[in-house]
CSV table of C-alpha atoms in Angstrom, one decimal:
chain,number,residue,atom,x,y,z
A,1,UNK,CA,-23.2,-25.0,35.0
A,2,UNK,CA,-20.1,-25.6,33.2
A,3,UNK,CA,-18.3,-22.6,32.6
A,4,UNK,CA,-18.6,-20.7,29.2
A,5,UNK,CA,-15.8,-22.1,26.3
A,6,UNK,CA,-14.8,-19.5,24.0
A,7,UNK,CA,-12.8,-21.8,22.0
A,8,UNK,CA,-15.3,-24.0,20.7
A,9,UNK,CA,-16.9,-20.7,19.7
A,10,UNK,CA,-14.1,-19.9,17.0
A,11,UNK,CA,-15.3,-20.7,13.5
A,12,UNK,CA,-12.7,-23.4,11.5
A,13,UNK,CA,-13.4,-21.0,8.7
A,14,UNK,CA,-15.3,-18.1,7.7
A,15,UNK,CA,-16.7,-17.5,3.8
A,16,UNK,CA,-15.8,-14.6,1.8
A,17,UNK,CA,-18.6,-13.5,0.2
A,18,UNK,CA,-17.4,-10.9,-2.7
A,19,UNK,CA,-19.3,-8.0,-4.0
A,20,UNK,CA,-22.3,-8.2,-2.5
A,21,UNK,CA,-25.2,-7.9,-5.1
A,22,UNK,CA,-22.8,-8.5,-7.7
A,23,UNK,CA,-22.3,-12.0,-7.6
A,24,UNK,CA,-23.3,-12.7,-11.5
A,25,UNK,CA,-21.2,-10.3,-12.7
A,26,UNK,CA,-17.5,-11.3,-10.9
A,27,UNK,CA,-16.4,-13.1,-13.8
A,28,UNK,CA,-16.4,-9.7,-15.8
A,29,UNK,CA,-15.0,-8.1,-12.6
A,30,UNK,CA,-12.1,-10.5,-12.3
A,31,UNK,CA,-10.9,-9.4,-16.4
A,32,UNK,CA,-9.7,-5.9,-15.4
A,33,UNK,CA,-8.6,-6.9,-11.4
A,34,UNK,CA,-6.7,-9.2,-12.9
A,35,UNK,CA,-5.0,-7.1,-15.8
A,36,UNK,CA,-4.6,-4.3,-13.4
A,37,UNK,CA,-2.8,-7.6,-10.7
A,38,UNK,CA,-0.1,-8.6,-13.9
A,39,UNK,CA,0.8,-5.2,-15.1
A,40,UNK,CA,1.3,-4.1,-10.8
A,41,UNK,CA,3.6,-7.1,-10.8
A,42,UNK,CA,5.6,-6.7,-13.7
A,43,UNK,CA,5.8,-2.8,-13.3
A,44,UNK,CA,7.2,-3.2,-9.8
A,45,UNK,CA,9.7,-6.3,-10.5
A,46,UNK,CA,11.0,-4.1,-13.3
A,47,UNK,CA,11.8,-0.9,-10.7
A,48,UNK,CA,13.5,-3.3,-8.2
A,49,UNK,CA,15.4,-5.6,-10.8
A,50,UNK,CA,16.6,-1.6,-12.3
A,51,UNK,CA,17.8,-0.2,-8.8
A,52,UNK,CA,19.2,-3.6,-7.6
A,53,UNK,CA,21.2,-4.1,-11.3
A,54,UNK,CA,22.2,-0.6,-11.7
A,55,UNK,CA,24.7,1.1,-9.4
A,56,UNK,CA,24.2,4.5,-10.2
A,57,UNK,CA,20.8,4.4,-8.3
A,58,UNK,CA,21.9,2.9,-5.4
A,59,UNK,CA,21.0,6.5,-3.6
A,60,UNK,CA,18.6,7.0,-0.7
A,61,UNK,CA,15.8,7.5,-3.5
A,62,UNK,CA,16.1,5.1,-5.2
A,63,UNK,CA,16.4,2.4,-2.5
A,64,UNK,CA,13.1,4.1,-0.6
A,65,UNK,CA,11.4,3.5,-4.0
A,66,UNK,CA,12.6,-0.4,-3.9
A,67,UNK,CA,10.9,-0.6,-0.4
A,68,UNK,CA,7.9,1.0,-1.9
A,69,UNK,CA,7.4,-1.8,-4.7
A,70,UNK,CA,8.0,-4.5,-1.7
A,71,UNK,CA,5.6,-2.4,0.3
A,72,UNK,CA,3.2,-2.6,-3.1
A,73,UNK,CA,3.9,-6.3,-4.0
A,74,UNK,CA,2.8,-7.3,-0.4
A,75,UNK,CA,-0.4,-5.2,-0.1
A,76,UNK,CA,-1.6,-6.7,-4.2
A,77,UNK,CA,-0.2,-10.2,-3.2
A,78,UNK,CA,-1.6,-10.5,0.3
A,79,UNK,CA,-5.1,-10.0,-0.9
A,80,UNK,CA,-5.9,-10.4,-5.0
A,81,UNK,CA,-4.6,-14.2,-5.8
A,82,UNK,CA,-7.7,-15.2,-3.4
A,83,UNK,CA,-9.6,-12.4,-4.5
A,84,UNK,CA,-9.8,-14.0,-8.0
A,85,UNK,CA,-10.2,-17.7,-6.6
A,86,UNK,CA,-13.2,-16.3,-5.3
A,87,UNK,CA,-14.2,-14.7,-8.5
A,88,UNK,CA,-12.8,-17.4,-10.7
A,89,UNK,CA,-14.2,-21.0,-8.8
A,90,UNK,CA,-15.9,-19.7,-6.1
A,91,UNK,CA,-13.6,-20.4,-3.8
A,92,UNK,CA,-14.3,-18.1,-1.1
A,93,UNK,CA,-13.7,-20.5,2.2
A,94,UNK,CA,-10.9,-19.3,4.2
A,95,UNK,CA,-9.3,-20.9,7.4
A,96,UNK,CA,-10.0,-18.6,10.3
A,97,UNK,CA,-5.9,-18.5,11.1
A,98,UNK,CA,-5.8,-17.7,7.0
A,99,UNK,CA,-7.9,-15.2,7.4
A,100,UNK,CA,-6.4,-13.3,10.3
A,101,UNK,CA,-2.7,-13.9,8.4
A,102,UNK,CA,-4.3,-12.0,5.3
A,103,UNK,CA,-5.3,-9.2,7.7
A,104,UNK,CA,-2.4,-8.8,9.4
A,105,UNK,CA,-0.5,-8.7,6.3
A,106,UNK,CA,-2.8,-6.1,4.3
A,107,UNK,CA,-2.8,-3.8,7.1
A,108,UNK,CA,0.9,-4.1,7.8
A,109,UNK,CA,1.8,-3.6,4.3
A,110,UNK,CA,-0.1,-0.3,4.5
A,111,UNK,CA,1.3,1.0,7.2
A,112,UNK,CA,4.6,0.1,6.2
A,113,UNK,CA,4.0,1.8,2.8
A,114,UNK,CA,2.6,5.3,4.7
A,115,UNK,CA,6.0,5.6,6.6
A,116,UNK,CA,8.0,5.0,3.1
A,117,UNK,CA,5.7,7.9,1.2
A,118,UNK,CA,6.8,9.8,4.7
A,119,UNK,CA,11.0,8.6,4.5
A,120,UNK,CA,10.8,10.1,0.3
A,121,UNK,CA,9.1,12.9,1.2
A,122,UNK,CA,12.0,13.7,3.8
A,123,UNK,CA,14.5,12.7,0.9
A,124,UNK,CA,13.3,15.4,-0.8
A,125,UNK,CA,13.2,18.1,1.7
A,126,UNK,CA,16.8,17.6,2.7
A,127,UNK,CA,17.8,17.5,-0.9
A,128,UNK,CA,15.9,20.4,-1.8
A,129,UNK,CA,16.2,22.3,1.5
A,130,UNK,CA,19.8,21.2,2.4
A,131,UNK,CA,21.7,19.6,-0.5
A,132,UNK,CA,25.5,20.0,1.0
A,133,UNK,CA,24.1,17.9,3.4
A,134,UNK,CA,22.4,15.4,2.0
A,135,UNK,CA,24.9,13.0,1.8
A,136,UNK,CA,25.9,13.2,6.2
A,137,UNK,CA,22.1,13.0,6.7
A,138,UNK,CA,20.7,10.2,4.7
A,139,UNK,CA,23.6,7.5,4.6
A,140,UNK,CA,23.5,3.7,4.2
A,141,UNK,CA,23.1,3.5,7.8
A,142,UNK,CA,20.1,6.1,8.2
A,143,UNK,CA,18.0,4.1,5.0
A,144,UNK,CA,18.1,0.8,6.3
A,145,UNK,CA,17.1,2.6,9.7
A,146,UNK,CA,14.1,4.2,8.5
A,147,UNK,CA,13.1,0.7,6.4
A,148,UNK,CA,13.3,-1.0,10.3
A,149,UNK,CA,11.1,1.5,11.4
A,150,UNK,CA,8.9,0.5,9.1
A,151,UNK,CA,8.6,-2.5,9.6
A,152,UNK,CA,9.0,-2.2,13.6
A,153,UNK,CA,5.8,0.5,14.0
A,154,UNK,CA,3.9,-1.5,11.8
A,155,UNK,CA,4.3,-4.4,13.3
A,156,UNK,CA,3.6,-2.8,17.0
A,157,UNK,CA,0.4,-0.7,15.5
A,158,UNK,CA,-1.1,-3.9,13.7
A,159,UNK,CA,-0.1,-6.4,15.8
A,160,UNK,CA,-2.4,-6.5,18.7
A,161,UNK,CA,-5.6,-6.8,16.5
A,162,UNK,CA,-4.7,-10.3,16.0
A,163,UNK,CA,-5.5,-10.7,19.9
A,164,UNK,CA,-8.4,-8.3,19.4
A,165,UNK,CA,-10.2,-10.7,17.2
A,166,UNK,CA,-9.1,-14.4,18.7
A,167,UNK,CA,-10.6,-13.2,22.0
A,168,UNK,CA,-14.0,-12.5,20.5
A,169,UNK,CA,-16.7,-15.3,20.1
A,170,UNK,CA,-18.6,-16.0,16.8
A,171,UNK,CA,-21.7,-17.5,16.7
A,172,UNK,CA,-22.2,-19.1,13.8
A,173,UNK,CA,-21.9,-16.0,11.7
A,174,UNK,CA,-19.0,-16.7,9.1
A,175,UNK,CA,-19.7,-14.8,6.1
A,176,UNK,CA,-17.6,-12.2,5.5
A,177,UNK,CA,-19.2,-10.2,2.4
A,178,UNK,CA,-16.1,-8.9,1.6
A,179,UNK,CA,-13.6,-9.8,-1.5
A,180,UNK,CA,-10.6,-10.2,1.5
A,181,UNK,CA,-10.4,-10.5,5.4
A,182,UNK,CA,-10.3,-7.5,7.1
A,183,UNK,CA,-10.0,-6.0,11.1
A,184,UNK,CA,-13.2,-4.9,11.4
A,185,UNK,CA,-15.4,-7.1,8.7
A,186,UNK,CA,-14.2,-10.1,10.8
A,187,UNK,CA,-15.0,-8.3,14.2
A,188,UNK,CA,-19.0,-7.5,13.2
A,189,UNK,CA,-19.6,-11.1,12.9
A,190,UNK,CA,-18.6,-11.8,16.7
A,191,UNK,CA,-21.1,-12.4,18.9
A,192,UNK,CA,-20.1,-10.3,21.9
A,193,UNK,CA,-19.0,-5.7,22.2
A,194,UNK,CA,-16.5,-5.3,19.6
A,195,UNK,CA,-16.2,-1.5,21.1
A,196,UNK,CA,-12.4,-1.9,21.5
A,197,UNK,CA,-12.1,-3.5,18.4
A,198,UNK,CA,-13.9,-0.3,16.7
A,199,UNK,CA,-11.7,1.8,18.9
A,200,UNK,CA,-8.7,0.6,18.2
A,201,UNK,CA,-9.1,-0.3,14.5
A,202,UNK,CA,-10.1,3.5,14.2
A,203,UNK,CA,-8.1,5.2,16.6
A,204,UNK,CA,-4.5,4.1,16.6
A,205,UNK,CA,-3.9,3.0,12.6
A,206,UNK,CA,-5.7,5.7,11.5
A,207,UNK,CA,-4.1,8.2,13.7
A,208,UNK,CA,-0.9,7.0,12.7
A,209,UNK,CA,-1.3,7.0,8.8
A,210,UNK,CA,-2.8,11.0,9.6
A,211,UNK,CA,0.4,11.7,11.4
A,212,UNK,CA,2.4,10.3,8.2
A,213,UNK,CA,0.4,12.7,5.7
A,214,UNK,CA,0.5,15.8,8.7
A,215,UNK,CA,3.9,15.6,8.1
A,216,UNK,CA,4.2,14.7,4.4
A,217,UNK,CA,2.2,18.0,4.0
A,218,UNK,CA,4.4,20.1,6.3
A,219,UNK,CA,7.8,18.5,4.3
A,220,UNK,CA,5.9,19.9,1.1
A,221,UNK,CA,4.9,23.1,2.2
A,222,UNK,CA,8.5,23.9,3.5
A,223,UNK,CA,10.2,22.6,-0.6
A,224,UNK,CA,7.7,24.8,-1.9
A,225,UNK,CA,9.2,27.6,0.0
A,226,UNK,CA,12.4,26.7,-0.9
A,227,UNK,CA,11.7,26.0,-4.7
A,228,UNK,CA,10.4,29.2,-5.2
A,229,UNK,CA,13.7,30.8,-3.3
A,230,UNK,CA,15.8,29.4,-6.5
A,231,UNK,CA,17.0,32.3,-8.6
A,232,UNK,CA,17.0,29.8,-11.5
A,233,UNK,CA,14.3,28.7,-13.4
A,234,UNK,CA,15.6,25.5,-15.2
A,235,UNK,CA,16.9,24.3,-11.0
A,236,UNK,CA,13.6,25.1,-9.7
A,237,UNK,CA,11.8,22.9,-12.7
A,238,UNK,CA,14.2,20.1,-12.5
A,239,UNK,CA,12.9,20.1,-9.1
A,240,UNK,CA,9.4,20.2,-9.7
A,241,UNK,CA,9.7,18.1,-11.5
A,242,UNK,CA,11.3,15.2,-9.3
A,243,UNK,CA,8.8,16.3,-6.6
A,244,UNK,CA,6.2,16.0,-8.8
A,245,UNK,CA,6.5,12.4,-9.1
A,246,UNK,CA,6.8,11.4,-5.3
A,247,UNK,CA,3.5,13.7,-4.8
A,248,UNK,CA,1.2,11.8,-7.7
A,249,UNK,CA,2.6,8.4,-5.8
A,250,UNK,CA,1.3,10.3,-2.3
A,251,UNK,CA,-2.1,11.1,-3.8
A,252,UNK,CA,-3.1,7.7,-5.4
A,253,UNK,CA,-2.3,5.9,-2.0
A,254,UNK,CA,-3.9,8.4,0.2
A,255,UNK,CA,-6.7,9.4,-1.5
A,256,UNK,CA,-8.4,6.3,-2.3
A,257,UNK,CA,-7.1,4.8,1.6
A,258,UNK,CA,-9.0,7.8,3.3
A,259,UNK,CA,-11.9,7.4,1.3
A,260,UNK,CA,-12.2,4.0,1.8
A,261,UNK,CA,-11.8,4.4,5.9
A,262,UNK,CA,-13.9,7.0,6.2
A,263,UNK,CA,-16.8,5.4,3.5
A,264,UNK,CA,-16.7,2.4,5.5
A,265,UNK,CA,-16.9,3.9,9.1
A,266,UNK,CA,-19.6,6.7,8.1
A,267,UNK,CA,-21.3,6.5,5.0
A,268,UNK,CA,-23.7,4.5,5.2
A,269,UNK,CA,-25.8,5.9,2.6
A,270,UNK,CA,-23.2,4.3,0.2
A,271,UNK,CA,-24.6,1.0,-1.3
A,272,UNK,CA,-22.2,-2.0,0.0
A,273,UNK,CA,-20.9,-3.4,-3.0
A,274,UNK,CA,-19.2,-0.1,-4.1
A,275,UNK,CA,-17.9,0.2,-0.7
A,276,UNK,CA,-16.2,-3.4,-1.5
A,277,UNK,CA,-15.7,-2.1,-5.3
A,278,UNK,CA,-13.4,1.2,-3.5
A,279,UNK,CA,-11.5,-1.4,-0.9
A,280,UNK,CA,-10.6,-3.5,-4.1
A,281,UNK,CA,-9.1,-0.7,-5.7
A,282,UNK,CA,-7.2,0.8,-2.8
A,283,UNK,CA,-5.0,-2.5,-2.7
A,284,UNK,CA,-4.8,-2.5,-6.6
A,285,UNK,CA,-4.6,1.4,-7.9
A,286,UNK,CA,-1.0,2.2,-5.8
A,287,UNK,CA,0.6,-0.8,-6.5
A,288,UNK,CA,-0.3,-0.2,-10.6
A,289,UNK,CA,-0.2,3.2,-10.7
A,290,UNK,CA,3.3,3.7,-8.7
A,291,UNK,CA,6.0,2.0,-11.0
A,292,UNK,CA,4.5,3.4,-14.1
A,293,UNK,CA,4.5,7.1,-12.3
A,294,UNK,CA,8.6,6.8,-11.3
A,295,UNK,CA,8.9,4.7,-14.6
A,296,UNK,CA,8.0,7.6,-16.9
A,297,UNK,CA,8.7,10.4,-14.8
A,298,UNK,CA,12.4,9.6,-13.9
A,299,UNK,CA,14.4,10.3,-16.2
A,300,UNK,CA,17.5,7.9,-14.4
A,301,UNK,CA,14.5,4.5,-14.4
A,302,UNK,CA,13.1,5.2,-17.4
A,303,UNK,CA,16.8,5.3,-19.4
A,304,UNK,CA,17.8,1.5,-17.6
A,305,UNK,CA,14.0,0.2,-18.6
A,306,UNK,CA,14.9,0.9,-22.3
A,307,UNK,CA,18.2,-0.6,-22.3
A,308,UNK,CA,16.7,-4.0,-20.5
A,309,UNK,CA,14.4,-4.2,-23.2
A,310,UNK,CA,16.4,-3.5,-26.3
A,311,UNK,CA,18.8,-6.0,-24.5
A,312,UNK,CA,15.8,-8.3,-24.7
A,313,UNK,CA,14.8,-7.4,-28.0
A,314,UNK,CA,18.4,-8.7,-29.5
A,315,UNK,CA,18.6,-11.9,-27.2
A,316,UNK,CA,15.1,-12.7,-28.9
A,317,UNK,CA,16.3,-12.3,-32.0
A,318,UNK,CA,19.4,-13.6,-31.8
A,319,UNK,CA,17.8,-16.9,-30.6
C-alpha cells in the first residue's frame, strides 16, 4: 500500500462562510462595518500624518501612539476589505496560503498591539513615577527598541502556527463559517488531533497577552500611588487626565479580545453567529475607537487636527 500523502490532502481553498444564520441580513451588516472601516482609517492616518508633520510630538508618547495606529491599520486591513467582499458579492473563497497569510497577520497585529498598550503604559509610569528621568530612560534608541520587540515576540509567538496548520490534513471540509481565517477555525476542519493546535493557540498567545495586561495593571497600580502622593491638585489632574486616555485605549482592546477568547474556547451556550458578531468587532472597535480617544483627549493632537483642517478649509476655498 502506497504510503499516506498529506499533500494532496490540503484544500486549494477553503470558503468563508460569514455569520452563520445571518446570511440574508449581511448586506445591512456590511453598512455600519463598513462606516466603522472608513472612519478607523481616516482617524488613524490623521494621528500618524499629526506626529510625523509636527515636531513637537516627536516624544516617546507620541511615537508609541504612531505604532499603535500601524498596529490598528494592520489588524482592520488584514481582515475587513474581504470581510465586505464577502458581504458585498459573496465572495467568500480564499486560497488556503491566503488564508493562513490573513491569520498570521491578524494575530501578529494583535500581539504586536498588546506589547505597545504595555511600552505607553511604561511611558507613563516613568513620567509619572520618575520624571527627571524620563528623558535617560526612554530615548530614541530605547523606542525603536521596544517597537523591534514588538515585532520580534510577535513574530516568534505567532509564527509556528503557520507549521501547526500546513501539517494537518483536511478532508474535504473547507468551510470556514467565519467572516476571516483564523488559528483555530481553520484547525477544526482538519481531519486528524488538533490537541497541539488547541494547546498552543491557547496556551502561549494567550499567556502572553495575560502577561502584557499583569503588567499594565501592576504599572497602573504603582501611578496611582504616585498620583495621589502629589501635593497639588491641578499636577495630579493633568495627570489623570493623560492616564486616562491610555487606560480607555487599554480597555476597548482588552475587553472585547478576552471576551472574544474565552466566548469562543468555553461558551458554548453562546449562539455562533454572535460569537462571529464579537470577533468582528474586536478587529473593528480598537482601531475606531483609539484615534478618536487620543484625538479628543490630548490636548497637543487635538490642537494640530484643527489647524490641518482650517488649513484645508482655506485651500478649498481659495480654489
Amino acid at each position: 500500500m502506497p504510503p499516506f500523502n498529506l499533500t494532496s490532502l490540503t484544500p486549494a481553498t477553503f470558503i468563508l462562510g460569514g455569520i452563520p444564520g445571518m446570511e440574508k441580513s449581511h448586506i445591512w451588516i456590511s453598512i455600519p462595518f463598513c462606516s466603522m472601516y472608513l472612519v478607523a482609517l481616516l482617524g488613524n492616518g490623521v494621528v500618524l500624518f499629526v506626529i510625523r508633520t509636527e515636531r513637537s510630538l516627536h516624544q516617546p508618547m507620541y511615537l508609541f501612539l504612531s505604532m499603535l495606529a500601524i498596529a490598528d491599520l494592520m489588524l482592520s486591513t488584514t481582515t475587513v476589505p474581504k470581510m465586505l467582499a464577502l458581504f458585498w458579492f459573496s465572495a467568500g473563497e480564499i486560497s488556503f496560503g491566503a488564508c493562513l497569510t490573513q491569520m498570521f497577520f491578524l494575530h501578529f497585529s494583535f500581539s504586536a498591539e498588546s506589547v505597545i498598550l504595555l511600552a505607553m503604559a511604561f511611558d507613563r509610569f516613568v513620567a509619572i513615577c520618575y520624571p527627571l528621568r524620563y528623558t535617560a530612560v526612554l530615548t530614541q534608541s530605547a523606542v525603536v527598541k521596544t517597537g523591534l520587540v514588538a515585532l520580534v515576540r510577535s513574530f516568534c509567538i505567532i509564527f509556528p502556527c503557520i507549521f501547526l496548520l500546513k501539517r494537518l490534513p483536511f478532508c474535504g471540509h473547507n468551510v470556514i463559517p467565519h467572516t476571516y481565517c483564523e488559528h483555530m477555525g481553520v484547525a477544526r476542519l482538519a481531519c486528524a488531533d488538533i490537541s497541539i493546535n488547541i494547546f498552543y493557540g491557547l496556551a502561549v498567545p494567550f499567556a502572553a497577552i495575560v502577561v502584557d495586561f499583569v503588567l499594565i495593571v501592576v504599572s497602573y497600580v504603582l501611578i496611582l500611588l504616585a498620583l495621589f502622593r502629589l501635593p497639588f491638585r491641578t499636577a495630579r489632574h493633568k495627570a489623570f487626565n493623560t492616564c486616562g486616555s491610555h487606560v480607555c485605549v487599554i480597555l476597548f482592546f482588552y475587553i472585547p479580545a478576552f471576551f472574544t477568547v474565552l466566548t469562543h474556547r468555553f461558551g458554548q451556550e453562546i449562539p455562533h453567529h454572535v460569537h462571529i458578531l464579537l470577533a468582528n468587532l474586536y478587529v473593528l472597535i480598537p482601531p475606531l475607537l483609539n484615534p478618536v480617544v487620543y484625538g479628543v483627549r490630548t490636548k497637543q493632537i487635538r490642537k494640530k487636527v484643527v489647524k490641518v483642517f482650517i488649513y484645508l478649509q482655506r485651500h478649498l476655498l481659495q480654489e
